[in-house]
Coordinates of N, CA and C and ligand atoms in Angstrom, one line a residue:
X1 N -17.4 1.9 3.1 CA -17.0 0.9 4.6 C -16.7 1.9 5.7
X2 N -17.2 1.7 6.5 CA -17.5 2.8 7.6 C -17.2 2.3 8.2
X3 N -16.7 3.0 10.1 CA -16.3 2.5 11.2 C -17.8 1.4 11.2
X4 N -17.2 0.7 11.9 CA -16.1 -0.4 12.6 C -15.1 -1.0 11.8
X5 N -14.7 -0.4 11.5 CA -13.5 -1.1 10.2 C -13.2 -2.4 10.3
X6 N -13.0 -3.9 8.9 CA -13.0 -4.6 9.3 C -11.0 -5.2 8.7
X7 N -10.8 -6.2 9.2 CA -10.2 -7.0 8.8 C -10.0 -7.6 7.8
X8 N -9.4 -6.7 6.7 CA -9.3 -7.4 5.1 C -8.6 -9.2 4.9
X9 N -9.6 -10.3 4.6 CA -9.0 -11.3 4.3 C -7.7 -10.9 3.2
X10 N -6.5 -12.3 3.6 CA -5.8 -11.6 2.7 C -6.5 -12.1 0.9
X11 N -6.2 -12.2 -0.3 CA -6.5 -12.3 -1.2 C -5.6 -13.7 -2.0
X12 N -4.9 -14.5 -0.9 CA -4.3 -15.2 -1.4 C -3.7 -16.1 0.1
X13 N -3.2 -17.3 -0.2 CA -2.3 -18.0 1.0 C -1.3 -17.3 1.5
X14 N -1.2 -17.7 3.0 CA 0.5 -17.3 3.5 C 1.8 -18.0 2.5
X15 N 1.9 -18.6 2.6 CA 2.8 -19.2 1.9 C 2.2 -19.0 0.7
X16 N 1.5 -18.2 -0.6 CA 1.7 -18.5 -1.6 C 2.8 -17.7 -2.2
X17 N 3.1 -15.9 -2.1 CA 3.7 -15.5 -2.2 C 5.4 -16.0 -2.2
X18 N 5.5 -17.2 -1.9 CA 7.1 -17.8 -1.9 C 7.5 -18.2 -2.7
X19 N 8.7 -18.4 -3.5 CA 9.7 -17.9 -2.2 C 9.9 -16.8 -2.1
X20 N 9.6 -15.7 -2.9 CA 10.1 -14.0 -2.5 C 10.2 -13.4 -1.6
X21 N 8.3 -14.4 -0.8 CA 7.6 -13.7 0.6 C 7.3 -15.0 1.0
X22 N 8.4 -15.2 2.3 CA 8.1 -16.7 3.1 C 6.4 -16.5 3.9
X23 N 6.3 -16.9 4.3 CA 4.7 -17.5 4.5 C 4.7 -17.0 6.0
X24 N 5.7 -17.0 6.3 CA 5.9 -16.3 8.0 C 5.9 -15.3 8.3
X25 N 6.3 -14.2 7.1 CA 6.6 -13.0 6.3 C 5.3 -12.0 6.6
X26 N 4.0 -12.8 5.6 CA 3.5 -12.5 5.4 C 2.0 -12.7 6.5
X27 N 1.7 -13.9 8.0 CA 1.4 -14.0 8.6 C 1.4 -13.1 9.9
X28 N 2.5 -12.4 10.1 CA 2.7 -11.5 10.7 C 2.2 -10.5 10.1
X29 N 2.6 -10.4 9.3 CA 2.4 -8.7 8.0 C 1.1 -8.6 8.2
X30 N 0.7 -9.1 8.1 CA -1.1 -9.6 8.0 C -1.9 -9.3 9.4
X31 N -2.2 -10.4 10.0 CA -2.5 -10.4 11.4 C -2.3 -10.2 11.9
X32 N -1.1 -9.5 11.9 CA -0.6 -8.3 14.0 C -0.2 -7.1 13.4
X33 N 0.3 -6.6 12.1 CA 1.3 -5.4 12.2 C -0.3 -4.5 11.4
X34 N -0.9 -5.8 10.2 CA -1.8 -4.3 9.6 C -2.9 -4.0 10.2
X35 N -2.9 -6.3 10.9 CA -4.7 -5.9 12.0 C -4.4 -5.7 13.6
X36 N -3.2 -4.9 13.6 CA -3.9 -3.4 14.7 C -4.0 -2.5 14.9
X37 N -3.3 -2.0 12.5 CA -3.8 -1.0 12.5 C -5.1 -0.5 12.8
X38 N -6.1 -1.8 12.2 CA -8.0 -1.8 11.8 C -8.0 -1.4 13.6
X39 N -7.3 -2.5 14.0 CA -7.4 -2.0 16.0 C -7.7 -1.0 16.0
X40 N -6.9 0.1 16.5 CA -6.3 1.1 16.7 C -7.6 2.2 16.8
X41 N -7.8 2.5 14.9 CA -8.0 3.6 14.3 C -9.8 3.5 14.6
X42 N -9.9 1.9 14.5 CA -11.7 1.7 16.1 C -11.7 2.2 16.6
X43 N -10.5 1.6 17.4 CA -10.5 2.5 19.2 C -10.8 3.4 19.3
X44 N -10.6 4.5 18.1 CA -10.6 6.4 18.1 C -11.4 6.5 18.4
X45 N -12.0 5.6 16.9 CA -12.7 6.7 16.4 C -14.7 6.2 17.4
X46 N -13.9 5.4 18.6 CA -15.4 4.5 19.4 C -16.0 5.8 20.1
X47 N -14.7 6.7 20.2 CA -14.7 8.4 20.6 C -15.3 9.1 20.2
X48 N -15.6 9.5 18.1 CA -15.9 10.2 18.0 C -17.4 9.4 17.1
X49 N -18.3 9.6 17.8 CA -19.1 9.5 17.3 C -20.0 10.4 15.6
X50 N -19.7 11.5 15.3 CA -19.8 12.1 14.2 C -18.4 11.7 13.5
X51 N -18.0 10.9 13.3 CA -16.9 10.7 12.1 C -16.5 9.2 12.1
X52 N -17.7 8.6 12.4 CA -17.9 7.5 12.2 C -18.4 7.0 11.0
X53 N -18.9 7.4 10.3 CA -20.1 7.7 8.8 C -19.5 7.5 8.4
X54 N -18.3 8.3 8.2 CA -16.7 8.7 7.5 C -16.1 7.2 6.9
X55 N -15.8 7.7 5.1 CA -15.8 6.3 4.5 C -13.7 6.2 5.0
X56 N -12.8 5.3 5.1 CA -11.0 5.3 4.8 C -10.4 6.5 4.6
X57 N -11.7 6.5 2.8 CA -10.6 7.6 1.9 C -11.0 9.2 2.5
X58 N -12.7 8.8 3.2 CA -12.0 10.5 3.2 C -12.3 10.6 5.0
X59 N -11.6 9.5 5.2 CA -10.9 10.2 6.8 C -9.1 10.7 6.4
X60 N -8.8 9.9 5.5 CA -7.2 10.7 4.7 C -7.7 11.6 4.1
X61 N -8.5 12.1 3.9 CA -8.5 13.5 2.6 C -9.1 14.8 3.0
X62 N -10.3 14.6 3.9 CA -11.1 15.1 4.6 C -10.1 15.0 5.8
X63 N -9.3 16.2 6.5 CA -8.5 16.4 7.7 C -9.1 17.2 8.5
X64 N -9.7 18.2 7.2 CA -9.7 19.4 8.0 C -11.1 19.2 9.2
X65 N -12.1 18.1 8.9 CA -13.5 17.6 9.3 C -12.5 17.1 10.7
X66 N -11.3 16.7 11.2 CA -11.5 15.8 12.5 C -10.8 16.3 13.1
X67 N -10.9 16.4 14.4 CA -10.7 16.6 16.4 C -9.2 17.2 15.6
X68 N -8.5 18.5 16.8 CA -7.2 18.8 15.9 C -6.3 17.5 16.9
X69 N -6.9 17.4 18.6 CA -6.0 15.9 19.0 C -6.0 14.7 19.0
X70 N -7.0 14.1 18.0 CA -6.4 12.9 17.5 C -6.4 12.6 16.2
X71 N -5.9 14.2 15.7 CA -5.9 14.1 13.6 C -4.5 13.3 13.4
X72 N -3.5 13.3 14.3 CA -2.6 12.5 13.6 C -2.6 11.1 14.2
X73 N -3.2 11.2 15.6 CA -3.3 9.5 15.3 C -4.0 8.8 14.5
X74 N -5.1 9.5 13.8 CA -6.1 9.0 12.9 C -5.6 8.7 11.6
X75 N -4.8 9.8 11.1 CA -3.6 10.5 10.0 C -2.9 8.7 10.2
X76 N -2.4 8.2 11.1 CA -0.6 7.3 11.0 C -1.9 6.5 11.0
X77 N -3.0 6.1 11.6 CA -3.3 4.6 12.1 C -4.6 4.1 10.0
X78 N -5.7 5.5 10.3 CA -6.6 5.7 8.4 C -5.4 5.1 7.2
X79 N -3.7 5.9 7.4 CA -3.0 5.2 7.0 C -2.5 4.4 6.8
X80 N -2.0 4.3 8.1 CA -1.8 2.1 8.0 C -2.8 1.0 7.7
X81 N -4.6 1.7 7.4 CA -4.9 0.2 6.9 C -5.6 0.3 6.1
X82 N -4.6 1.9 5.0 CA -5.9 2.1 4.0 C -4.4 1.4 3.0
X83 N -2.8 1.9 3.9 CA -1.8 1.0 2.8 C -1.1 -0.7 2.7
X84 N -1.7 -0.7 3.2 CA -1.8 -2.0 4.4 C -3.3 -2.6 3.2
X85 N -3.6 -2.9 2.6 CA -4.7 -2.8 2.1 C -4.1 -2.9 0.8
X86 N -3.4 -2.0 -0.2 CA -3.7 -1.5 -1.0 C -1.9 -2.5 -1.5
X87 N -1.7 -2.4 -0.2 CA -0.1 -3.6 -0.5 C -0.3 -5.2 -0.9
X88 N -1.1 -5.4 -0.4 CA -1.2 -6.3 0.2 C -2.8 -7.0 -1.1
X89 N -2.9 -5.9 -1.4 CA -4.2 -6.2 -2.9 C -2.9 -6.3 -4.6
X90 N -2.0 -5.6 -4.4 CA -1.5 -5.6 -5.9 C -0.2 -6.6 -6.0
X91 N -0.4 -7.5 -5.3 CA 0.1 -8.6 -4.9 C -0.2 -10.0 -5.5
X92 N 0.0 -11.3 -6.3 CA -0.2 -12.5 -6.1 C 1.1 -13.5 -6.7
X93 N 0.2 -14.4 -7.2 CA 1.4 -15.1 -7.3 C 2.2 -15.5 -8.8
X94 N 1.0 -14.3 -10.3 CA 1.1 -14.9 -11.5 C 2.0 -15.0 -11.6
X95 N 2.9 -14.4 -11.6 CA 4.4 -13.8 -12.4 C 4.5 -13.4 -13.3
X96 N 3.5 -12.8 -13.1 CA 2.9 -11.7 -14.5 C 4.1 -10.2 -14.5
X97 N 5.0 -10.3 -16.1 CA 6.2 -9.3 -15.3 C 5.8 -7.9 -16.1
X98 N 4.0 -8.2 -16.5 CA 4.1 -6.8 -17.0 C 2.6 -5.9 -17.2
X99 N 2.3 -5.2 -17.6 CA 1.1 -4.4 -17.2 C 0.3 -5.1 -18.8
X100 N -0.1 -4.9 -18.6 CA -0.9 -5.0 -20.0 C -1.7 -3.8 -20.5
X101 N -2.2 -3.2 -21.8 CA -3.3 -2.2 -21.9 C -3.4 -1.1 -22.0
X102 N -3.7 -0.8 -21.3 CA -3.9 0.6 -21.5 C -2.9 1.1 -20.1
X103 N -2.2 1.1 -18.7 CA -1.5 0.9 -18.4 C -0.3 1.6 -18.7
X104 N -0.5 -0.3 -19.4 CA 1.1 -0.3 -20.3 C 1.5 1.2 -20.8
X105 N 0.4 1.3 -21.8 CA 1.3 2.9 -22.8 C 1.0 3.7 -22.3
X106 N 0.3 3.8 -20.9 CA 0.1 5.6 -20.4 C 1.5 5.4 -19.5
X107 N 2.3 4.3 -18.5 CA 3.4 3.6 -18.0 C 4.9 4.4 -19.4
X108 N 4.4 3.3 -19.9 CA 5.1 3.3 -21.2 C 5.6 5.3 -22.1
X109 N 4.3 6.3 -21.8 CA 4.7 7.4 -22.1 C 5.2 8.2 -20.9
X110 N 5.0 7.8 -19.3 CA 5.3 8.3 -18.5 C 7.0 8.4 -18.5
X111 N 7.5 6.8 -18.3 CA 8.4 6.6 -18.5 C 9.1 6.6 -18.9
X112 N 9.1 6.2 -20.5 CA 9.8 5.4 -21.3 C 9.4 4.0 -22.0
X113 N 9.6 3.0 -21.5 CA 10.1 1.9 -20.9 C 8.7 1.2 -19.0
X114 N 8.6 0.7 -19.1 CA 7.9 0.2 -18.4 C 9.8 -0.8 -17.2
X115 N 10.2 -0.7 -18.5 CA 12.1 -1.2 -16.9 C 11.9 0.1 -16.8
X116 N 12.1 1.1 -17.0 CA 12.6 2.8 -16.3 C 11.2 3.2 -15.5
X117 N 10.0 2.2 -15.9 CA 9.3 2.9 -14.7 C 9.9 1.5 -13.1
X118 N 10.0 0.6 -13.6 CA 11.0 -0.2 -12.4 C 12.1 0.2 -11.5
X119 N 12.7 0.3 -12.8 CA 13.8 1.5 -11.7 C 13.8 2.4 -11.4
X120 N 12.9 3.5 -11.6 CA 12.7 4.6 -10.3 C 12.4 4.2 -9.6
X121 N 11.1 2.6 -10.0 CA 10.4 2.7 -8.4 C 11.2 1.7 -7.7
X122 N 11.5 0.8 -8.0 CA 13.0 0.5 -7.6 C 13.7 0.9 -6.2
X123 N 14.5 2.2 -7.3 CA 15.5 3.1 -6.6 C 14.7 3.6 -5.1
X124 N 13.5 4.7 -6.4 CA 12.8 4.6 -4.3 C 12.7 3.7 -3.3
X125 N 12.0 3.2 -3.5 CA 12.4 2.3 -2.5 C 13.0 1.7 -1.5
X126 N 14.1 1.9 -2.3 CA 15.9 1.3 -1.6 C 15.9 2.6 -1.4
X127 N 16.3 3.6 -1.3 CA 16.1 4.8 -0.7 C 15.8 5.3 -0.3
X128 N 14.3 5.2 0.3 CA 13.7 5.5 1.5 C 13.9 5.4 2.8
X129 N 14.4 7.0 3.4 CA 15.3 6.8 4.2 C 14.7 5.9 5.7
X130 N 15.1 5.1 6.5 CA 13.8 4.2 7.6 C 12.3 4.0 6.8
X131 N 11.5 4.5 8.2 CA 9.9 3.0 7.3 C 9.4 3.8 6.1
X132 N 8.6 3.6 5.2 CA 7.8 4.0 5.1 C 7.4 3.6 4.0
X133 N 6.7 3.9 2.1 CA 6.8 3.1 0.7 C 7.0 4.3 -0.5
X134 N 6.5 3.0 -0.7 CA 7.6 3.8 -2.5 C 6.0 3.3 -3.3
X135 N 5.6 4.3 -4.2 CA 4.2 3.9 -4.7 C 4.4 4.9 -6.3
X136 N 3.7 4.1 -6.8 CA 3.0 4.5 -8.3 C 1.3 4.9 -7.8
X137 N 1.5 6.3 -8.4 CA 0.5 7.2 -8.5 C 0.2 8.2 -9.2
X138 N -1.0 8.3 -9.3 CA -1.5 8.6 -10.6 C -2.1 10.7 -9.8
X139 N -1.4 11.1 -10.4 CA -1.4 12.7 -9.7 C -2.3 13.2 -11.2
X140 N -3.0 14.0 -11.3 CA -4.2 14.5 -12.1 C -4.3 13.7 -13.1
X141 N -4.5 12.3 -13.3 CA -4.4 11.6 -14.2 C -2.5 11.2 -15.2
X142 N -1.2 11.4 -14.6 CA -1.0 11.6 -14.7 C 0.3 10.0 -13.5
X143 N 1.0 9.8 -14.0 CA 1.6 8.1 -13.8 C 2.3 9.2 -12.6
X144 N 2.8 9.2 -11.7 CA 4.0 8.9 -10.6 C 5.8 7.9 -10.5
X145 N 6.5 7.7 -9.7 CA 6.5 7.4 -8.9 C 6.9 8.4 -7.7
X146 N 6.4 8.4 -6.4 CA 6.7 8.8 -5.6 C 7.6 7.7 -3.7
X147 N 7.5 7.8 -2.8 CA 8.5 7.1 -1.6 C 7.2 8.2 -0.3
X148 N 6.9 8.0 0.3 CA 6.3 8.9 1.3 C 7.0 7.7 2.6
X149 N 6.7 8.5 4.2 CA 8.0 8.1 5.5 C 6.2 8.2 6.2
X150 N 7.0 6.6 6.5 CA 6.1 6.4 8.1 C 4.9 5.7 6.8
X151 N 2.8 5.7 7.4 CA 2.6 5.7 7.2 C 1.6 6.5 6.4
X152 N 2.8 7.6 5.8 CA 2.2 9.1 4.8 C 1.2 8.4 3.8
X153 N 0.3 8.7 3.1 CA -0.4 8.0 2.4 C -0.9 9.5 1.1
X154 N -0.3 8.9 -0.2 CA -0.8 9.9 -1.2 C -1.7 9.5 -2.5
X155 N -3.2 10.6 -1.1 CA -4.4 10.8 -1.6 C -4.8 11.7 -0.8
X156 N -4.8 12.1 -2.4 CA -6.2 13.2 -2.0 C -7.0 13.7 -3.2
X157 N -7.3 14.7 -2.9 CA -8.8 14.5 -4.3 C -8.0 14.4 -6.0
X158 N -6.9 15.3 -5.6 CA -6.1 15.1 -7.3 C -5.2 14.0 -7.6
X159 N -4.6 13.3 -6.3 CA -3.4 12.6 -6.5 C -4.2 11.3 -5.7
X160 N -3.8 9.9 -7.0 CA -4.3 8.3 -6.1 C -3.8 7.8 -6.4
X161 N -3.1 6.6 -5.1 CA -2.3 5.6 -5.4 C -2.6 4.6 -6.1
X162 N -1.4 4.3 -7.2 CA -2.1 2.7 -7.7 C -0.7 1.7 -7.3
X163 N -0.5 2.1 -7.1 CA 0.4 0.6 -6.2 C 1.1 0.8 -5.6
X164 N 2.1 -0.1 -4.3 CA 2.6 0.6 -3.1 C 3.0 -1.1 -2.5
X165 N 5.1 -1.0 -2.4 CA 5.6 -1.6 -1.8 C 5.8 -0.5 -0.3
X166 N 5.5 -1.3 0.6 CA 6.0 -1.6 2.3 C 7.6 -1.9 1.9
X167 N 8.1 -0.8 2.2 CA 9.6 -0.9 3.1 C 10.2 -0.9 4.7
X168 N 8.7 -0.4 5.3 CA 9.5 -1.0 6.5 C 9.7 -2.7 7.0
X169 N 11.1 -2.6 7.8 CA 11.6 -3.6 8.0 C 10.6 -4.7 8.2
X170 N 9.3 -4.3 8.7 CA 8.7 -5.8 9.5 C 8.1 -5.8 8.0
X171 N 8.1 -5.6 6.9 CA 8.3 -6.6 5.4 C 9.3 -7.5 5.0
X172 N 10.0 -7.0 5.4 CA 11.6 -8.3 4.8 C 11.6 -8.7 5.6
X173 N 12.1 -8.6 7.0 CA 13.2 -9.1 8.1 C 13.5 -10.1 7.9
X174 N 12.5 -11.0 8.0 CA 12.5 -12.2 8.9 C 13.3 -12.7 7.8
X175 N 13.1 -12.6 6.6 CA 13.8 -13.6 5.8 C 14.3 -12.7 5.1
X176 N 14.9 -11.1 5.0 CA 16.2 -10.5 3.9 C 16.7 -9.9 5.2
X177 N 16.7 -10.1 6.3 CA 17.3 -9.2 7.0 C 17.3 -7.5 6.9
X178 N 18.6 -7.4 6.4 CA 18.6 -6.1 5.8 C 19.4 -5.8 4.7
X179 N 18.5 -6.6 4.0 CA 18.9 -6.7 2.4 C 18.1 -6.5 2.1
X180 N 17.5 -5.0 2.2 CA 16.1 -4.3 1.5 C 16.8 -4.3 0.0
X181 N 17.6 -4.3 -1.1 CA 17.5 -4.0 -2.2 C 16.9 -5.0 -2.5
X182 N 17.4 -6.0 -1.7 CA 17.0 -8.2 -2.8 C 15.2 -8.6 -2.0
X183 N 14.7 -7.4 -0.9 CA 13.4 -7.7 -1.1 C 12.6 -6.4 -2.0
X184 N 13.0 -5.3 -2.6 CA 12.7 -4.7 -3.4 C 12.3 -5.7 -4.9
X185 N 13.9 -6.5 -4.7 CA 13.9 -6.8 -6.5 C 13.0 -8.5 -6.6
X186 N 12.8 -8.5 -5.3 CA 12.1 -10.0 -5.5 C 10.4 -10.2 -5.9
X187 N 10.6 -8.1 -5.0 CA 8.6 -8.2 -5.4 C 8.5 -7.9 -6.8
X188 N 8.9 -7.5 -7.3 CA 8.5 -7.5 -9.2 C 8.3 -8.2 -9.0
X189 N 8.9 -9.1 -9.0 CA 7.6 -10.8 -9.4 C 6.3 -11.0 -9.1
X190 N 5.9 -10.3 -8.1 CA 4.6 -10.2 -7.4 C 3.5 -9.1 -7.9
X191 N 4.2 -9.1 -8.2 CA 2.9 -7.1 -8.8 C 1.7 -8.0 -9.4
X192 N 0.1 -7.9 -9.1 CA -0.4 -8.4 -9.5 C -1.4 -7.6 -10.5
X193 N -1.2 -7.1 -11.9 CA -0.7 -6.7 -12.8 C -2.3 -6.2 -13.5
X194 N -3.4 -7.6 -13.4 CA -4.3 -7.1 -13.9 C -4.8 -6.4 -12.7
X195 N -4.8 -6.6 -10.9 CA -5.6 -5.4 -10.5 C -4.9 -4.3 -10.7
X196 N -3.9 -4.2 -10.9 CA -2.8 -2.5 -10.8 C -3.7 -1.7 -11.9
X197 N -4.3 -2.0 -13.5 CA -4.8 -2.6 -14.6 C -6.2 -1.5 -14.3
X198 N -6.8 -2.9 -13.1 CA -8.3 -2.8 -13.0 C -8.3 -1.1 -12.7
X199 N -7.6 -1.2 -12.2 CA -7.4 0.2 -11.4 C -7.9 1.0 -11.7
X200 N -6.3 0.9 -13.2 CA -5.9 2.3 -13.1 C -6.8 3.0 -14.0
X201 N -7.8 2.1 -14.3 CA -9.1 1.9 -15.3 C -9.9 2.5 -14.7
X202 N -10.7 2.6 -13.8 CA -11.6 2.6 -12.8 C -11.1 4.3 -12.4
X203 N -10.2 4.4 -11.7 CA -9.9 6.0 -11.9 C -9.9 6.7 -13.0
X204 N -9.6 6.5 -14.0 CA -8.6 8.2 -15.8 C -11.4 7.6 -16.2
X205 N -11.8 6.5 -15.2 CA -13.4 6.3 -15.7 C -14.0 7.5 -14.8
X206 N -13.6 8.0 -13.8 CA -14.0 9.3 -13.2 C -14.0 10.2 -13.4
Ligands
MN301 MN1 3.6 -2.8 6.6

């Protein structure tokens, strides 16, 4: 996928993640916030034909190829696209509490237990100051929890995100107001472990 980037369809209905996330939130989050990042990224790239054959990953990793005057705008908007697409893909309404198979083994090895992993991810999400994300990443093949501000994206040649939780206020304010911790706690019911597990396996095969 290269320019022009397209808005990915939500892999579930707006109301499907209720009661943990209301339809209103998903509607605005996907159709307005996320879609705007796609539009803005395309607007920028329209002026740079030599960047139009770069994939989203390449725009975020090969930053030395970006023109100085557009570097920040591309980082913010390509990051907004990448982060939201991963965030929406990481959720579903199966209410599967735990990962299985290889990912479960890797999380147990890295964090001691799945519950400890959840505690660390939840704490990173709650304590991220202002807007941003908390992530489960693979760093040189090893699972780690980190948090990033704004639309920063933890992607490089050696680091790849497996899942993320969006803690911008637009991700929860309509339903949870200022109670980010309640949103984070409920969000754990929404993790699409089949998607994250398959992503882990495909990255480990690379
Ligand atoms: Mn968002």
